[in-house]
Coordinates of C-alpha atoms in Angstrom, one line a residue:
M1 CA 15.3 -27.5 -5.3
E2 CA 16.6 -30.5 -4.7
Y3 CA 20.4 -28.7 -3.9
C4 CA 18.0 -26.8 -1.2
W5 CA 16.6 -30.0 0.4
S6 CA 19.8 -32.4 0.9
S7 CA 21.8 -28.8 2.3
S8 CA 19.7 -29.1 4.4
L9 CA 19.9 -32.6 5.7
N10 CA 23.8 -31.2 6.2
V11 CA 23.2 -28.7 8.4
D12 CA 20.7 -30.9 10.4
Q13 CA 22.7 -33.0 10.9
E14 CA 25.6 -31.2 12.0
F15 CA 23.8 -29.4 14.2
A16 CA 22.9 -32.6 16.4
K17 CA 26.8 -33.3 16.0
L18 CA 27.0 -29.8 17.6
V19 CA 24.7 -30.2 20.1
N20 CA 26.0 -33.7 21.1
R21 CA 29.1 -32.4 21.4
M22 CA 28.1 -29.9 23.5
H23 CA 25.7 -31.7 25.2
P24 CA 26.6 -34.9 25.2
P25 CA 25.3 -38.7 26.1
R26 CA 26.2 -39.8 30.1
V27 CA 25.2 -43.3 31.3
T28 CA 26.4 -44.3 34.4
V29 CA 25.7 -48.5 35.0
D30 CA 25.8 -48.5 38.7
N31 CA 26.3 -52.4 40.1
V32 CA 26.5 -51.5 43.8
T33 CA 22.7 -49.6 44.9
Y34 CA 21.1 -52.9 44.9
R35 CA 22.3 -56.8 45.3
N36 CA 20.0 -58.2 42.8
V37 CA 20.1 -55.8 39.4
T38 CA 21.9 -53.1 37.5
L39 CA 20.9 -49.3 37.8
I40 CA 22.0 -47.9 34.1
K41 CA 20.7 -44.2 34.0
V42 CA 20.8 -42.9 30.8
D43 CA 21.0 -38.8 30.5
S44 CA 21.0 -37.5 27.0
V45 CA 19.5 -34.3 24.4
N46 CA 16.2 -35.0 23.8
K47 CA 15.2 -35.7 20.4
R48 CA 12.7 -38.0 18.9
G49 CA 13.3 -42.1 19.2
S50 CA 16.1 -41.7 21.9
L51 CA 13.4 -44.2 24.2
L52 CA 13.7 -46.3 21.4
E53 CA 17.2 -46.7 20.6
V54 CA 18.2 -47.1 24.7
V55 CA 15.5 -50.3 24.4
Q56 CA 16.3 -51.1 21.3
V57 CA 20.1 -51.4 22.4
L58 CA 19.0 -53.6 26.0
T59 CA 17.1 -55.4 23.9
D60 CA 19.9 -56.3 21.6
M61 CA 21.9 -57.4 24.0
N62 CA 19.1 -60.1 25.9
I63 CA 19.3 -57.5 28.9
Q64 CA 16.1 -57.7 30.9
I65 CA 14.3 -55.1 32.0
K66 CA 13.1 -55.0 35.3
R67 CA 11.3 -51.6 35.8
A68 CA 12.2 -48.3 34.9
Y69 CA 11.0 -44.8 35.1
I70 CA 11.2 -42.7 32.0
S71 CA 11.0 -38.4 31.4
S72 CA 11.1 -36.5 28.3
D73 CA 9.0 -33.3 28.6
G74 CA 11.0 -30.7 27.9
E75 CA 14.9 -30.6 26.2
W76 CA 16.4 -32.8 28.4
F77 CA 15.9 -37.4 27.8
M78 CA 15.8 -39.1 31.4
D79 CA 15.7 -42.7 32.2
V80 CA 15.9 -45.2 35.4
F81 CA 16.2 -49.0 34.8
H82 CA 16.8 -51.7 36.6
V83 CA 18.0 -54.5 34.5
T84 CA 19.1 -58.2 34.8
D85 CA 20.8 -60.4 32.5
Q86 CA 18.6 -63.9 30.9
N87 CA 19.6 -66.0 34.0
G88 CA 18.3 -62.7 36.6
N89 CA 21.6 -61.7 37.6
R90 CA 23.7 -58.6 37.8
L91 CA 25.2 -57.4 34.6
F92 CA 28.9 -57.6 33.7
E93 CA 28.8 -56.5 30.1
D94 CA 32.1 -53.8 30.2
N95 CA 30.8 -52.0 26.9
V96 CA 26.9 -51.3 27.6
A97 CA 27.3 -48.2 28.6
D98 CA 29.8 -47.1 25.5
R99 CA 26.7 -48.5 23.0
I100 CA 24.1 -46.6 24.6
Q101 CA 25.8 -43.1 24.1
Q102 CA 26.8 -44.6 20.4
S103 CA 23.3 -45.3 19.8
L104 CA 21.7 -41.2 20.8
G105 CA 24.5 -39.8 19.0
P106 CA 23.6 -38.4 15.6
R107 CA 22.4 -40.6 13.2
D108 CA 23.1 -41.2 9.9
S109 CA 21.2 -42.2 6.7
C110 CA 21.1 -45.2 7.4
S111 CA 18.7 -45.4 10.2
F112 CA 15.0 -44.6 8.3
R113 CA 13.4 -46.9 6.7
S114 CA 10.8 -46.1 3.5
L115 CA 7.3 -48.2 3.8
R116 CA 6.6 -48.0 0.4
G117 CA 5.8 -51.8 -0.6
S118 CA 5.4 -54.9 0.8
V119 CA 8.2 -56.9 -1.4
G120 CA 11.5 -55.3 -1.3
V121 CA 14.9 -55.9 -2.3
Q122 CA 17.8 -54.4 -1.1
S123 CA 21.1 -55.4 -1.9
V124 CA 23.6 -54.7 1.0
T125 CA 28.2 -54.6 2.1
D126 CA 27.2 -59.3 2.9
H127 CA 23.8 -60.6 1.4
T128 CA 20.6 -59.4 -0.1
T129 CA 17.8 -58.5 1.7
I130 CA 13.7 -60.0 1.0
E131 CA 11.5 -58.5 2.5
L132 CA 7.8 -60.0 2.5
T133 CA 4.1 -59.0 3.5
G134 CA 1.5 -60.6 2.4
H135 CA -1.6 -63.2 3.0
D136 CA -0.3 -66.2 5.1
R137 CA -1.5 -69.4 3.9
P138 CA 0.0 -73.2 4.3
G139 CA 2.8 -73.7 2.0
L140 CA 3.8 -70.0 2.0
L141 CA 6.6 -70.5 3.3
S142 CA 7.7 -73.7 1.5
E143 CA 7.4 -72.1 -1.9
V144 CA 8.9 -68.9 -1.5
F145 CA 12.1 -70.8 -0.4
A146 CA 12.3 -73.1 -3.2
V147 CA 12.0 -69.9 -5.5
L148 CA 14.6 -68.9 -3.8
S149 CA 16.4 -72.2 -4.1
N150 CA 15.4 -72.9 -8.3
L151 CA 17.1 -69.3 -8.9
K152 CA 20.4 -70.3 -7.0
C153 CA 20.6 -68.2 -3.8
N154 CA 21.0 -69.2 -0.7
V155 CA 19.7 -68.0 2.9
V156 CA 22.3 -66.8 6.0
S157 CA 19.4 -65.9 7.8
A158 CA 15.5 -65.3 7.5
E159 CA 12.6 -64.6 10.4
I160 CA 9.2 -64.9 10.3
W161 CA 6.7 -63.5 11.3
T162 CA 2.6 -64.6 11.2
H163 CA -0.9 -62.6 13.0
N164 CA -3.9 -62.0 12.1
S165 CA -3.8 -64.4 8.8
R166 CA -1.0 -62.1 8.2
V167 CA 2.4 -63.2 7.4
A168 CA 5.6 -60.3 7.2
S169 CA 9.2 -61.6 6.6
I170 CA 13.1 -60.5 6.2
V171 CA 15.8 -62.9 4.5
Y172 CA 18.8 -62.2 3.8
I173 CA 20.7 -64.3 0.8
T174 CA 23.7 -64.9 -0.7
D175 CA 24.4 -66.0 -4.1
N176 CA 25.4 -69.3 -4.1
E177 CA 28.1 -69.9 -6.2
T178 CA 29.8 -67.0 -5.4
G179 CA 28.1 -66.4 -1.6
L180 CA 28.5 -62.5 -2.7
P181 CA 25.3 -60.0 -2.6
I182 CA 22.3 -60.3 -5.8
E183 CA 23.1 -57.2 -7.6
E184 CA 22.2 -58.3 -11.4
P185 CA 19.0 -56.4 -12.0
D186 CA 18.0 -58.7 -14.3
R187 CA 18.1 -61.4 -11.5
L188 CA 16.6 -59.3 -8.6
A189 CA 13.5 -58.0 -10.9
K190 CA 13.3 -61.5 -11.8
M191 CA 12.8 -62.2 -7.9
K192 CA 10.5 -60.1 -6.9
Q193 CA 8.0 -60.6 -9.9
L194 CA 7.7 -64.8 -8.7
L195 CA 8.2 -63.8 -5.1
F196 CA 5.0 -61.6 -5.9
F197 CA 3.1 -64.5 -7.6
I198 CA 3.3 -66.4 -5.1
L199 CA 2.1 -63.6 -2.0
K200 CA -0.5 -62.9 -4.1
G201 CA -2.5 -65.6 -4.4
D202 CA -5.7 -65.7 -5.1
R203 CA -7.0 -64.6 -1.4
D204 CA -5.7 -61.2 -0.7
R205 CA -8.0 -58.9 -0.8
R206 CA -5.5 -56.3 -0.7
G207 CA -3.4 -57.8 -3.2
A208 CA 0.5 -57.7 -3.5
Q209 CA 3.1 -54.8 -4.1
T210 CA 6.3 -54.7 -5.3
A211 CA 9.6 -51.7 -4.3
V212 CA 13.0 -51.7 -3.6
A213 CA 13.8 -50.8 -0.2
R214 CA 16.9 -49.3 0.8
G215 CA 19.1 -48.2 3.9
C216 CA 20.3 -50.3 6.6
T217 CA 17.3 -52.3 8.9
H218 CA 17.7 -53.8 12.3
T219 CA 15.0 -57.1 11.9
Q220 CA 12.4 -57.0 14.3
R221 CA 12.4 -53.3 14.5
R222 CA 11.2 -53.8 10.3
L223 CA 9.0 -56.7 11.3
H224 CA 6.9 -54.6 13.5
Q225 CA 7.4 -51.6 10.5
L226 CA 6.0 -54.0 7.6
M227 CA 2.5 -55.4 9.9
Y228 CA 1.8 -52.1 11.2
A229 CA 2.3 -50.2 7.7
D230 CA -0.1 -53.8 6.3
R231 CA -2.6 -53.0 9.1
D232 CA -2.4 -56.9 10.6
Y233 CA -4.3 -54.8 14.3
D234 CA -6.9 -55.1 11.9
T235 CA -8.8 -58.5 12.3
E236 CA -11.9 -57.2 10.4
E237 CA -10.1 -56.6 7.9
C238 CA -8.0 -59.7 7.9
G239 CA -11.7 -60.7 7.0
L240 CA -11.1 -62.9 10.1
Y241 CA -12.6 -62.5 14.1
E242 CA -9.7 -63.5 16.8
N243 CA -9.9 -66.6 17.8
S244 CA -6.1 -67.2 19.0
K245 CA -4.9 -69.0 22.4
S246 CA -3.0 -66.6 23.6
V247 CA -3.5 -64.2 26.2
K248 CA -5.0 -61.2 25.2
P249 CA -3.1 -57.8 26.9
L250 CA -5.5 -55.9 29.4
V251 CA -4.6 -52.2 27.3
T252 CA -6.5 -49.0 28.3
V253 CA -6.5 -45.4 27.2
E254 CA -7.3 -41.7 28.1
N255 CA -6.6 -38.3 28.1
C256 CA -5.2 -36.5 32.1
R257 CA -7.2 -33.5 31.5
E258 CA -4.4 -31.5 34.4
K259 CA -1.1 -31.3 31.9
G260 CA -3.3 -32.9 29.2
Y261 CA -1.6 -36.1 28.4
T262 CA -3.4 -40.1 26.8
V263 CA -2.3 -42.2 30.2
V264 CA -1.7 -45.7 28.1
N265 CA -1.8 -48.5 30.4
L266 CA -0.6 -51.8 29.0
R267 CA -0.6 -55.2 31.6
C268 CA 0.1 -59.3 30.1
P269 CA 2.3 -61.5 31.5
D270 CA 5.8 -60.8 31.1
R271 CA 8.4 -62.0 28.9
P272 CA 11.5 -61.1 26.2
K273 CA 10.9 -57.8 24.4
L274 CA 8.3 -57.1 26.0
L275 CA 8.8 -52.6 26.0
F276 CA 10.8 -53.2 22.7
D277 CA 8.1 -54.2 21.0
T278 CA 5.5 -51.3 22.5
V279 CA 7.4 -48.5 22.0
C280 CA 8.4 -49.6 18.6
T281 CA 4.4 -49.7 18.1
L282 CA 4.0 -46.3 19.9
T283 CA 7.0 -44.6 17.6
D284 CA 5.6 -45.9 14.3
M285 CA 2.0 -44.5 15.2
Q286 CA 4.1 -41.1 15.4
Y287 CA 3.6 -40.4 19.3
V288 CA 6.3 -39.1 22.3
V289 CA 6.2 -40.7 24.8
Y290 CA 6.5 -38.1 27.6
H291 CA 7.5 -40.4 30.7
A292 CA 6.4 -43.6 31.6
T293 CA 6.9 -46.5 34.1
I294 CA 7.6 -50.2 33.9
D295 CA 7.7 -53.0 36.6
A296 CA 8.3 -56.7 34.8
E297 CA 9.1 -58.1 38.3
G298 CA 6.9 -60.8 38.6
V299 CA 5.4 -63.1 36.1
E300 CA 2.9 -60.1 35.2
A301 CA 4.6 -56.8 33.1
S302 CA 3.1 -53.1 33.7
Q303 CA 3.4 -50.0 31.3
E304 CA 2.0 -47.5 32.3
F305 CA 3.0 -44.3 29.6
Y306 CA 1.6 -40.5 29.4
I307 CA 1.9 -39.8 25.2
R308 CA 1.0 -36.9 22.9
H309 CA 1.5 -36.6 19.6
M310 CA 3.7 -35.3 17.6
D311 CA 2.3 -31.5 18.1
G312 CA 1.7 -32.0 21.5
Y313 CA -2.4 -32.9 21.4
P314 CA -3.8 -35.7 23.3
I315 CA -5.6 -38.1 21.6
S316 CA -8.6 -36.6 20.0
S317 CA -11.4 -39.3 19.4
E318 CA -12.7 -42.8 20.4
P319 CA -11.9 -44.9 16.7
E320 CA -8.0 -43.9 17.6
R321 CA -8.3 -44.1 20.8
E322 CA -9.8 -47.8 19.4
R323 CA -7.1 -48.1 17.0
V324 CA -4.5 -47.4 19.8
I325 CA -5.9 -50.5 21.6
H326 CA -5.7 -52.7 18.5
C327 CA -2.1 -52.0 18.2
L328 CA -0.4 -52.3 21.4
E329 CA -2.7 -55.7 20.9
A330 CA -1.1 -56.7 17.8
A331 CA 2.3 -55.2 18.8
V332 CA 2.2 -57.7 21.8
K333 CA 0.9 -60.9 20.1
R334 CA 2.7 -60.9 17.6
Q335 CA 6.6 -62.1 19.5
I336 CA 4.0 -64.9 21.4
P337 CA 4.9 -67.5 18.7
E338 CA 1.7 -70.3 18.6
G339 CA 2.9 -74.0 18.1
V340 CA 4.7 -76.3 19.0
R341 CA 8.4 -76.1 19.1
L342 CA 10.7 -77.4 16.9
E343 CA 14.6 -76.5 16.2
L344 CA 16.7 -77.7 13.0
C345 CA 20.3 -77.8 13.3
S346 CA 22.1 -79.8 10.7
E347 CA 25.0 -79.5 8.1
D348 CA 24.2 -75.9 6.0
R349 CA 23.6 -76.2 2.8
V350 CA 21.9 -75.4 -0.3
G351 CA 18.4 -75.6 -0.3
L352 CA 18.3 -76.9 3.0
L353 CA 15.0 -74.6 4.4
S354 CA 13.6 -75.4 1.2
D355 CA 13.1 -79.0 1.1
V356 CA 11.9 -79.1 5.5
T357 CA 9.3 -76.5 5.0
R358 CA 8.5 -78.5 2.1
I359 CA 8.4 -81.8 4.3
F360 CA 6.6 -79.9 7.1
R361 CA 3.8 -79.0 4.3
E362 CA 3.6 -82.6 3.3
N363 CA 2.6 -83.7 6.6
G364 CA -0.4 -80.5 7.0
L365 CA 1.9 -78.3 9.9
S366 CA 1.5 -74.4 9.0
I367 CA 4.9 -72.0 10.5
T368 CA 3.2 -69.4 12.5
R369 CA 7.0 -68.1 12.7
A370 CA 10.4 -69.2 11.6
E371 CA 14.6 -67.2 13.3
V372 CA 16.9 -68.8 10.7
K373 CA 20.7 -68.4 11.5
T374 CA 24.1 -70.4 9.8
R375 CA 26.4 -70.6 12.6
G376 CA 29.8 -71.2 10.6
Q377 CA 28.4 -74.1 8.7
K378 CA 25.9 -75.4 10.7
A379 CA 22.1 -74.5 9.9
V380 CA 20.5 -73.3 12.9
N381 CA 16.0 -73.0 12.9
T382 CA 14.0 -72.0 15.4
F383 CA 9.8 -73.1 13.4
Y384 CA 7.1 -72.9 15.3
V385 CA 4.3 -75.6 14.1
T386 CA 0.6 -76.0 13.7
G387 CA -1.5 -77.8 12.5
S388 CA -3.0 -76.5 8.5
F389 CA -5.8 -75.8 10.1
G390 CA -4.2 -73.8 13.7
D391 CA -5.3 -76.8 15.1
E392 CA -3.0 -79.0 17.5
V393 CA -0.1 -80.5 16.0
K394 CA -0.8 -84.7 16.9
V395 CA 2.4 -86.5 18.3
K396 CA 2.8 -89.5 15.7
T397 CA 2.8 -86.1 12.9
I398 CA 5.9 -84.5 14.7
E399 CA 7.5 -88.6 14.4
A400 CA 7.2 -88.8 10.7
V401 CA 8.4 -85.3 9.6
R402 CA 11.9 -86.4 12.8
N403 CA 12.1 -89.1 10.7
A404 CA 11.8 -88.1 7.3
I405 CA 13.7 -84.8 8.3
G406 CA 16.2 -87.1 11.1
E407 CA 16.0 -87.3 14.5
S408 CA 19.2 -86.2 15.4
A409 CA 18.4 -82.9 13.8
L410 CA 15.0 -82.1 14.4
T411 CA 14.0 -82.0 18.0
L412 CA 11.0 -80.9 19.4
K413 CA 11.4 -78.5 22.9
E414 CA 8.9 -77.8 25.4
E415 CA 7.1 -74.0 26.6
S416 CA 5.9 -72.9 29.0
V417 CA 3.2 -70.0 28.3
P418 CA 1.6 -67.9 29.9
T419 CA -2.2 -67.8 29.7
T420 CA -3.9 -66.1 31.5
I421 CA -3.7 -62.4 32.9
K422 CA -5.3 -61.5 36.5
S423 CA -8.2 -60.0 37.0
Q424 CA -7.1 -57.8 40.1
P425 CA -4.9 -55.5 39.5
T426 CA -1.7 -56.0 42.1
T427 CA -0.5 -52.5 44.2
R428 CA 2.2 -50.8 41.7
F429 CA 3.8 -46.9 41.9
S430 CA 1.9 -45.4 38.9
L431 CA 3.4 -41.2 37.6
R432 CA -0.5 -40.6 37.8
S433 CA -0.2 -40.6 41.4
L434 CA 1.9 -37.1 40.9
F435 CA -0.9 -35.4 39.3
R436 CA -4.5 -34.7 39.8
K437 CA -6.7 -37.9 39.5
D438 CA -9.5 -36.5 37.7
S439 CA -9.8 -37.6 34.1
Y440 CA -12.4 -37.6 31.3
T441 CA -13.0 -40.6 28.8
I442 CA -12.4 -39.8 25.1

């Protein structure tokens, strides 16, 4: 049986390569048609995940999607993106088309990841990857980084998200002495056990689990998967009521009788990676996007998706409709950090994160989001912090933390985050105009 499965997989991969050679993806980058934006057109054989692959490439290159028209009904996938760079100018990258074409080629086995377990450790080429999910609480990250420091692990990079009392994190580590990935089974087992007890605590009703993850990973793609698998969208399951100060997206879900689609509309303040977040979630929920229009040319973004299940049927029940709404709301809010932004730039050293997060905890600060990077010998880290109970941080607390860490190393960054959505929708092109307007509520 195992041989047959392996043979079938090889045949599928070879067939995908054959189709790709016969009908290779075609990507054009047009800087002539419009003065202020670059036009990217993608034509390719349609396969599951094509839209996410393209959006992921654009997001990773920090390309801003201002408008998009998407169609994948049938055997062909056609996208048109109006994009700019981070400064709102046309693109002058030479490799955009090549990277998109490469992403649409045959996938290898590392494109897929298991969602089993809430603590995963995996050895890859130049580091060991740790995945964490569980109940968030003040001081949790301080304990995690203290364990890693005690086990003589060096944190190369990390990203941490929190939402609805849940936390998800991916941490990349190496051995402190050798700088190589950690591969000793006993050491990995001890690490997993200690992290398990820290995550489990005494308040997590769901409990923590351990598992070894395999394959490659895209950090933010994987964090969406971890959060979704951990049901961070379910406020009742998390044991709390939604009390976030950030804006709540407006999401509607209805069925279009004429074509047998479910129509999903989302409106919220625009921000980078918004389309990536929503497409990730629809993909994780096993929906296929057949058509879509995206408008993010102002401060507010509008996204309209025509979706079906993988079996070709639209949403068929009210509970499922509500679940889609809650999941998309969570996808948008996961990437909206709460609290004060602190940036740390200093000489990197083993135990640095353990010391910094301990100082945060001792001063009553709770980390709601963090991004850890090393550039050469420098540690470049970003933290969003609130009070221990989600309250605002006092100025004197920030000053005390800066004095303890080093005023030149830790700086406070001011950010402006939109907190409202216009009550009246603006006039936009909608795919609904191409279909009959009568629809029915589930």
